[in-house]
Short mmCIF file of C-alpha atoms and ligand atoms in Angstrom, two decimals:
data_model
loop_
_atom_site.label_atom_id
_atom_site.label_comp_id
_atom_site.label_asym_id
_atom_site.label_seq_id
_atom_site.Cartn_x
_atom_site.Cartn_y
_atom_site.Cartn_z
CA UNK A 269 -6.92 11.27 7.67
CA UNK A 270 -10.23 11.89 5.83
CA UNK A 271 -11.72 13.82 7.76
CA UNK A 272 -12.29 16.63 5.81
CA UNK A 273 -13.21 14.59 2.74
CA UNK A 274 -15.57 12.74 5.11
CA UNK A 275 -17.41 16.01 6.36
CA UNK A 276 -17.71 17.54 3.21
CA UNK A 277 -19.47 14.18 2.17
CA UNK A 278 -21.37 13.73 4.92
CA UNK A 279 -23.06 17.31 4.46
CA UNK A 280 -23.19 16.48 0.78
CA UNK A 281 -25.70 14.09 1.68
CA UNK A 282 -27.26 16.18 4.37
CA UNK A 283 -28.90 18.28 1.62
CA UNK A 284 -30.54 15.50 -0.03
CA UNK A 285 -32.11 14.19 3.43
CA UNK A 286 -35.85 14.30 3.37
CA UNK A 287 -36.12 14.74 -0.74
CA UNK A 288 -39.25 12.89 -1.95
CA UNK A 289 -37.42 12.81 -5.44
CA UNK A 290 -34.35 13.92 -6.56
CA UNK A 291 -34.14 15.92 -9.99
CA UNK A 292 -31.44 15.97 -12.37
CA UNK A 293 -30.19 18.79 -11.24
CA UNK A 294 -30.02 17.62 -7.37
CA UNK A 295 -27.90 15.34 -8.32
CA UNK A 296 -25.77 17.32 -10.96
CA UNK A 297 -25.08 19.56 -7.45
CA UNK A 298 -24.71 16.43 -5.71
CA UNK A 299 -21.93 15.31 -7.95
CA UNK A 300 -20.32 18.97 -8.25
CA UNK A 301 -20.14 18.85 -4.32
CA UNK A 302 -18.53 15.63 -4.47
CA UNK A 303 -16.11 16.08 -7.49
CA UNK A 304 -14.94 19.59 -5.40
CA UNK A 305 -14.76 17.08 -2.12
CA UNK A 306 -12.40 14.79 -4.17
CA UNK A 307 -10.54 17.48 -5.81
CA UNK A 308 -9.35 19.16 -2.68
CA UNK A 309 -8.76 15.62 -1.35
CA UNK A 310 -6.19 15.38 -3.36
CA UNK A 311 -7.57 12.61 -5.26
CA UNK A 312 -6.14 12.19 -8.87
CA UNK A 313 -8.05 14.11 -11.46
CA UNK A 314 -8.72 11.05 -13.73
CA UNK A 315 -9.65 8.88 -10.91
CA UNK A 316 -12.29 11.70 -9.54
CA UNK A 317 -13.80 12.10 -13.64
CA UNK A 318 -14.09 8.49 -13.73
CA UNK A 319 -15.54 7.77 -10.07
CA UNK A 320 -17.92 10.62 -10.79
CA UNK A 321 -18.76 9.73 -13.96
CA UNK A 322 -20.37 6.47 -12.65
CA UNK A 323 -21.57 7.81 -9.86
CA UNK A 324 -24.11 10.11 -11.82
CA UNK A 325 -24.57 7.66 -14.17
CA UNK A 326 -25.73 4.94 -11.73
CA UNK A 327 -27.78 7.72 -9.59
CA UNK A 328 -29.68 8.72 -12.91
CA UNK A 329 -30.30 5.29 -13.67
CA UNK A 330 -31.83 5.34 -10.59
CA UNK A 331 -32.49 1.54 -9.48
CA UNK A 332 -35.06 1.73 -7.40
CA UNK A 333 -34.84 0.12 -3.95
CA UNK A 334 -38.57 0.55 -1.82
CA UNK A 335 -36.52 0.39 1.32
CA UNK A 336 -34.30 3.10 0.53
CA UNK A 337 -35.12 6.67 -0.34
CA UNK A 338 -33.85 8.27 -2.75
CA UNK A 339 -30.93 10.33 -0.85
CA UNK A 340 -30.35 7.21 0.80
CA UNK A 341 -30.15 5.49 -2.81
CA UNK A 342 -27.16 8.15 -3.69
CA UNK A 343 -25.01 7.39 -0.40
CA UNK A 344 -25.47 3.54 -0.97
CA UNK A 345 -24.24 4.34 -4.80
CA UNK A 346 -21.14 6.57 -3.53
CA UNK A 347 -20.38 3.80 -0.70
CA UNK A 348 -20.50 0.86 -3.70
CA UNK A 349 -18.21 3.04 -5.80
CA UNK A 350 -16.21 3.99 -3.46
CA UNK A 351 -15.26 0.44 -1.87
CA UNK A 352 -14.22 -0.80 -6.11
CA UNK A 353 -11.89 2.71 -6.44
CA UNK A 354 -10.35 0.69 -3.21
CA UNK A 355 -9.79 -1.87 -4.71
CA UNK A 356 -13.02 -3.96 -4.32
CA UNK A 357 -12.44 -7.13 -2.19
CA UNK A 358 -10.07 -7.28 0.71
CA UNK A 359 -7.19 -8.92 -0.53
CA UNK A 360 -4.88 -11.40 1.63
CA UNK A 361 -0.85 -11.81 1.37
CA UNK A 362 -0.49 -14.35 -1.41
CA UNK A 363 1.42 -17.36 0.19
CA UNK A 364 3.56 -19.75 -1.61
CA UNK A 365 2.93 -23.13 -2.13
CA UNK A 366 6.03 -24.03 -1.27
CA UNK A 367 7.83 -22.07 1.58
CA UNK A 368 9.79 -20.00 1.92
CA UNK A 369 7.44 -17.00 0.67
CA UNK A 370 9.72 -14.28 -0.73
CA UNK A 371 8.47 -10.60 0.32
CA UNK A 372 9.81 -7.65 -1.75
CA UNK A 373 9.13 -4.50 -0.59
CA UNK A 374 10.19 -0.94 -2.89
CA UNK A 375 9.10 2.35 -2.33
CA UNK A 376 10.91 5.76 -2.32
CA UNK A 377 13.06 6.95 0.89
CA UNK A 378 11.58 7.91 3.63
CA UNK A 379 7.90 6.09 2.63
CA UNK A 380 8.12 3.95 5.91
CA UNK A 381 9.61 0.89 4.19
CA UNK A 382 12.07 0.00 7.07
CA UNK A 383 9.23 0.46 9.59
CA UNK A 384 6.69 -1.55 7.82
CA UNK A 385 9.49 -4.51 6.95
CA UNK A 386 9.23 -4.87 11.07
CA UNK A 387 5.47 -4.80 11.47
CA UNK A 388 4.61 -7.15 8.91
CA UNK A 389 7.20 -9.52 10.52
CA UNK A 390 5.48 -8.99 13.29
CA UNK A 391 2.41 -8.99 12.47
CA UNK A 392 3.03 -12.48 10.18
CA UNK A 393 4.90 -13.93 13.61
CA UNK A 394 1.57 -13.03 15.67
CA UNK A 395 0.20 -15.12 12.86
CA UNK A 396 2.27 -18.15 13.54
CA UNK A 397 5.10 -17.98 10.85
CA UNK A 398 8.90 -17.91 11.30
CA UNK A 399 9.63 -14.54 9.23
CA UNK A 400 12.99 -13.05 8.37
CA UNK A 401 13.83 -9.69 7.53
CA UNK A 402 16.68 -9.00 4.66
CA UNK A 403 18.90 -5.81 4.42
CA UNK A 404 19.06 -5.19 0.40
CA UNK A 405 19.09 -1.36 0.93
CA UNK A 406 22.62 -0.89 0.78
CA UNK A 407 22.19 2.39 -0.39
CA UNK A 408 21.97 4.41 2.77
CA UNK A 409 24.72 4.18 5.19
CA UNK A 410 22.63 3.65 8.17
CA UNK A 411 19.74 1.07 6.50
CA UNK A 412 20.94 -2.04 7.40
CA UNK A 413 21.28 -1.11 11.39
CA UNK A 414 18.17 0.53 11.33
CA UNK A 415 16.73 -2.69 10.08
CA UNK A 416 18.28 -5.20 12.21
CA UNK A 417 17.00 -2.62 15.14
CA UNK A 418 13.53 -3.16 13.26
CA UNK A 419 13.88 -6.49 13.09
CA UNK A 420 14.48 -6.81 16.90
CA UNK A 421 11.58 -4.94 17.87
CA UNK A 422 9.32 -7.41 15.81
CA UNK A 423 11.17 -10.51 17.58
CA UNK A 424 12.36 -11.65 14.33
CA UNK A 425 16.30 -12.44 12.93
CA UNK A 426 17.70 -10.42 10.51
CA UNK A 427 19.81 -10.87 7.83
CA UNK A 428 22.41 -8.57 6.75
CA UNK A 429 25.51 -8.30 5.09
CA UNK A 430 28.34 -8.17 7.04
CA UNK A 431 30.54 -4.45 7.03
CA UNK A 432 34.04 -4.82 5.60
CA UNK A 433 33.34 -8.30 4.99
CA UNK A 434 34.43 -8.28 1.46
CA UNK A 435 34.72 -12.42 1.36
CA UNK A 436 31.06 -12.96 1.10
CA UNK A 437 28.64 -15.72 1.47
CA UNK A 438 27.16 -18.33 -1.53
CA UNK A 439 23.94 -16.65 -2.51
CA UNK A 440 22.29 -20.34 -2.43
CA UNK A 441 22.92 -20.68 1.29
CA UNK A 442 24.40 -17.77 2.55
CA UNK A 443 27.75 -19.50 2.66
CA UNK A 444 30.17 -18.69 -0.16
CA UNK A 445 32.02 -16.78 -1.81
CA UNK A 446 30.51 -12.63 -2.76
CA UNK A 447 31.39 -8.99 -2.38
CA UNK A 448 28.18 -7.72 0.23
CA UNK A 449 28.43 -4.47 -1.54
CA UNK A 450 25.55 -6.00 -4.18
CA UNK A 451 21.73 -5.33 -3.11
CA UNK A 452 20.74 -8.14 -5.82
CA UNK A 453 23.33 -10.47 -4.11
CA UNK A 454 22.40 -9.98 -0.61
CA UNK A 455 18.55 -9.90 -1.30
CA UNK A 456 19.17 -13.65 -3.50
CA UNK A 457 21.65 -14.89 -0.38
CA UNK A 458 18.93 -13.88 2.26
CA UNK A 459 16.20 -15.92 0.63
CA UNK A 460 19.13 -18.90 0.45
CA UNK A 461 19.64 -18.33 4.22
CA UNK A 462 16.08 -18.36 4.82
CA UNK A 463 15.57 -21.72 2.74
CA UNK A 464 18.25 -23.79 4.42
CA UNK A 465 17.22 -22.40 7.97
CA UNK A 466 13.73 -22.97 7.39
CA UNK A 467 11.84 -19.59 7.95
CA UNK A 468 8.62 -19.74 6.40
CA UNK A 469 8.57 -16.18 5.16
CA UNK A 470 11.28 -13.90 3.52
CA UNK A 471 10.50 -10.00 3.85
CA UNK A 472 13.37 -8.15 1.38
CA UNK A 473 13.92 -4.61 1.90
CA UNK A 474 14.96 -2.85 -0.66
CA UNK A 475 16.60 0.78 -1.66
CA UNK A 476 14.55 4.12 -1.97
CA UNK A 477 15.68 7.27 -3.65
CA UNK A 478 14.38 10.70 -2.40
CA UNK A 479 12.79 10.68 -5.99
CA UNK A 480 12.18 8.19 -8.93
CA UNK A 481 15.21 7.56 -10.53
CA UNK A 482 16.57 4.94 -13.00
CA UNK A 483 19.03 3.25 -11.24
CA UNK A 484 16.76 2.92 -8.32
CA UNK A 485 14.38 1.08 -10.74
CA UNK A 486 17.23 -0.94 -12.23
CA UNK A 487 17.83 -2.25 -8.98
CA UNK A 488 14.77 -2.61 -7.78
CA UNK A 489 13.83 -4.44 -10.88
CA UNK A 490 17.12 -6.57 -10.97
CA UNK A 491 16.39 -7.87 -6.81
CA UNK A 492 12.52 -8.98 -8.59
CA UNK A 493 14.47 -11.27 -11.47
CA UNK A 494 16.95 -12.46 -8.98
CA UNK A 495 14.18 -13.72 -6.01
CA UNK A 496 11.24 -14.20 -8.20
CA UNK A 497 9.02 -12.72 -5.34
CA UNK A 498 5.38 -14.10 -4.22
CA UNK A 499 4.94 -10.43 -3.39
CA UNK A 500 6.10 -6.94 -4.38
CA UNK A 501 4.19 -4.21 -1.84
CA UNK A 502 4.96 -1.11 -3.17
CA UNK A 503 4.96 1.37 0.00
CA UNK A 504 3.66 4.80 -0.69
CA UNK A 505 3.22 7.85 2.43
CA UNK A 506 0.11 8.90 2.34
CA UNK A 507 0.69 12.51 2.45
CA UNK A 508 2.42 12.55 -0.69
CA UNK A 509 -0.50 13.94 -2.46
CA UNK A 510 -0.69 15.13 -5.74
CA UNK A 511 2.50 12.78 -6.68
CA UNK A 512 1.34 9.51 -5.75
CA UNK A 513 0.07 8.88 -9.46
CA UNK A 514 3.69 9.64 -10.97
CA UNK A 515 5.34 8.06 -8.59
CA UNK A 516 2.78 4.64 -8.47
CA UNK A 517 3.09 4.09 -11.98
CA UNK A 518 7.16 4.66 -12.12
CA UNK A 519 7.15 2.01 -9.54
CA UNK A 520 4.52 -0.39 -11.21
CA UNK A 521 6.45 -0.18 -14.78
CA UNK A 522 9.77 -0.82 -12.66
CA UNK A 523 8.88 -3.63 -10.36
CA UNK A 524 5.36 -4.43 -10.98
CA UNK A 525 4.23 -4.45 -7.95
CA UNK A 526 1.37 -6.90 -6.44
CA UNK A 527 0.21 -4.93 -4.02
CA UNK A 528 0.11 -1.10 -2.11
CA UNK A 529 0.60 -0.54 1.82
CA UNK A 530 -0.28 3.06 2.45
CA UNK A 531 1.97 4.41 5.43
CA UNK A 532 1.21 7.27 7.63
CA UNK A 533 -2.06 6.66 7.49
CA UNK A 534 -2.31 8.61 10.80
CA UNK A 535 -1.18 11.79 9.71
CA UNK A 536 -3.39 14.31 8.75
CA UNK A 537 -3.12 13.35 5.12
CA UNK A 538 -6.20 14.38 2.86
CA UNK A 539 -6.28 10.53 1.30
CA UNK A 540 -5.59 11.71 -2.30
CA UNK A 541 -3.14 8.63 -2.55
CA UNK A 542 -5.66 6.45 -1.12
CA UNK A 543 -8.40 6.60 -3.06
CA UNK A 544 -6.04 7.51 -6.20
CA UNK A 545 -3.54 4.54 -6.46
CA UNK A 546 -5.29 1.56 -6.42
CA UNK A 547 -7.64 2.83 -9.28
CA UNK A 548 -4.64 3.72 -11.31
CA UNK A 549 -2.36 0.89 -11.47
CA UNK A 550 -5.29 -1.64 -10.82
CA UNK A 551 -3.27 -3.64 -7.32
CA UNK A 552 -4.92 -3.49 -4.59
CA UNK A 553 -4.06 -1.65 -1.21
CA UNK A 554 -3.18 -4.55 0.67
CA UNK A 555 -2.12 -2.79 4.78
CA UNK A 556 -1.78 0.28 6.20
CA UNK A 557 0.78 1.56 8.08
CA UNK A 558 -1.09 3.67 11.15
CA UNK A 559 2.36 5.07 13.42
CA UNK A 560 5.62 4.44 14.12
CA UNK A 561 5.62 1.25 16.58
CA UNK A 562 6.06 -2.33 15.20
CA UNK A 563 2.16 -2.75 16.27
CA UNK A 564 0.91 -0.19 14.01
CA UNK A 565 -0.07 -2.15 11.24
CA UNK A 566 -3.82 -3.00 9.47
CA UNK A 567 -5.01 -5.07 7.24
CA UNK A 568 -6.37 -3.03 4.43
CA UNK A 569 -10.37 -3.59 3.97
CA UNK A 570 -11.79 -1.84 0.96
CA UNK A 571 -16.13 -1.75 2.50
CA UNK A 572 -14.56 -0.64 6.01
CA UNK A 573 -12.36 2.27 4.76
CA UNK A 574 -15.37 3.59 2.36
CA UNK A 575 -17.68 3.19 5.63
CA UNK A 576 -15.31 5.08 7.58
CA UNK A 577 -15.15 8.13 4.91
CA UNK A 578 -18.89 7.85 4.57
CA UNK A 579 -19.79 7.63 8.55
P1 GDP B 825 12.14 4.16 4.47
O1 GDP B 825 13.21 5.14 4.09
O2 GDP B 825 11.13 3.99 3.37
O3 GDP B 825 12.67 2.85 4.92
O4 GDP B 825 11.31 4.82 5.65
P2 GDP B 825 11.38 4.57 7.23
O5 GDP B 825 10.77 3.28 7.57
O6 GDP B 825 12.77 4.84 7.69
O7 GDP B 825 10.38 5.72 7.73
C1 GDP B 825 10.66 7.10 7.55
C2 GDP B 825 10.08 7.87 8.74
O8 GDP B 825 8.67 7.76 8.77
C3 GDP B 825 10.57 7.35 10.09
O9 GDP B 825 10.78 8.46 10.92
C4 GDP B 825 9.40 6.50 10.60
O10 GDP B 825 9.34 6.47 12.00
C5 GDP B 825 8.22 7.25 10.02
N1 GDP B 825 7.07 6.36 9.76
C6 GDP B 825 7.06 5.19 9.09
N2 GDP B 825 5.80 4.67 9.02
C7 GDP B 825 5.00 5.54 9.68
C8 GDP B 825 3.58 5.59 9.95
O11 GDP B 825 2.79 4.72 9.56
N3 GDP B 825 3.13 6.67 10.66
C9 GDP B 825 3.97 7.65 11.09
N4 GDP B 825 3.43 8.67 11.77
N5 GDP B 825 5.28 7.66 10.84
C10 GDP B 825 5.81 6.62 10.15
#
């Protein structure tokens, strides 16, 4: 992940190593190499005209700094900019006031929703909070078993709907009177549950599609009215390249989300989606997802992920 983009940078900078002063036109070739970097990064083209734009604007501008020369003046400019098209500050889960705090997660299939449902259980348990995990994704048949297996893994309880159980619980406590067949039902019955039992922390999955599609939004937009959630992490795979601006903002004008988890952040993924998401839609990047075991979570820090690219 970034490694290419990181080399390419890296030499970037190489070239302007040992410059007494930099011309206009070291830096217009600075920039070019840099907008190219981005570009074959994957990086979305109005996020790499806008993070370049400031980035020339700034190094023509020039502040001066006597302890820095003036390559070193360009890298501290690109590491700056970089760390705001991250999303700036690192930003923590937003907690409610009153517990329980209600977790929504949407994403399409096959992001690493599931997965991630169990590692931030996990993670939030390692923490000291009583989480529990809620099977709304009643779209695809196997889901809710792969969740509660989830779910075990991270040491946490799971609730799902019952199969065949047509008689239903009371979506207040989770003892009543619905058809388990409705995600908005389940997802509102799980956050009951997790009220009268006293977990401090309600983590909803929720259906994906393979692509964006309206009913998938409906949904996913209906479970948000019904829970009123603290927090709506919108899970994108990193690798998805090109598409994670189309399918961000699909998701942000369906659910408004509060925050991004990138998954697959191991993969070899060029980090297009990355540095392109959070600019766009303006919510921060909140984890990452780094592999497939319940451990393989991070908290997402803006200054340590532009170091890393940079380094
Ligand atoms: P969902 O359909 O969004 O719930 O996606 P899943 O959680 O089922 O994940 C889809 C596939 O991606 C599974 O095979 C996961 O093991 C894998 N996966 C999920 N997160 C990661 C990750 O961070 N890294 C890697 N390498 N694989 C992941």
């Amino acid at each position: 992940m970034f490694n290419s983009l990181s080399d390419r940078l890296t030499s970037t900078f190489k070239n302007l190593r040992g410059k007494g002063r930099l011309s206009e036109s070291d830096i217009n070739a600075t920039i070019r190499d840099i907008r190219l970097a981005l570009i074959d990064a994957d990086v979305a083209t109005p996020v790499v005209r806008e993070f370049t734009g400031r980035i020339r604007e700034r190094a023509l501008g020039a502040e001066v700094s006597a302890a820095l020369n003036p390559g070193q003046q360009v890298v501290k400019i690109v590491n700056e900019e970089l760390v705001e098209v991250l999303g700036g500050k690192t930003r923590e889960l937003q907690m409610a006031k009153r517990p329980p705090t209600v977790i929504m997660l949407a994403g399409l299939q096959g992001s690493g929703k599931t997965t991630f449902a169990g590692k931030l259980a996990r993670h939030l348990r390692d923490k000291g909070h009583f989480p529990v995990l809620v099977a709304a994704d009643l779209q695809r048949p196997n889901a809710v078993t792969q969740l509660e297996v989830v779910a075990e893994r991270a040491g946490v309880p799971c609730f799902a709907p019952e199969r065949g159980n047509e008689g239903g619980h009371d979506a207040a406590t989770g003892e009543g009177t619905q058809s388990y067949g409705d995600p908005v039902w389940v997802a509102q019955a799980g956050v009951g549950q997790a009220k009268v039992r006293q977990y401090d922390v309600v983590i909803v999955d929720t259906a994906g599609r393979l692509a964006v599609d309206e009913n998938l939004m409906k949904q996913a937009g209906d479970i948000r009215e019904a829970i009123q959630p603290d927090e709506v992490l919108f899970v994108i795979d990193a690798m998805i390249g090109q598409a994670a601006i189309e399918t961000a903002l699909a998701f942000q004008q369906g659910v408004d989300f509060t925050g991004v988890v990138l998954s697959k952040l191991d993969g070899d993924a060029r980090g297009g989606a990355a540095l392109s998401v959070a600019s766009v839609t303006g919510r921060p990047i909140m984890y990452s997802s780094i592999g497939e075991q319940t451990k393989d979570i991070e908290v997402f820090h803006p200054d340590r992920m532009a170091s890393r690219i940079l380094d």
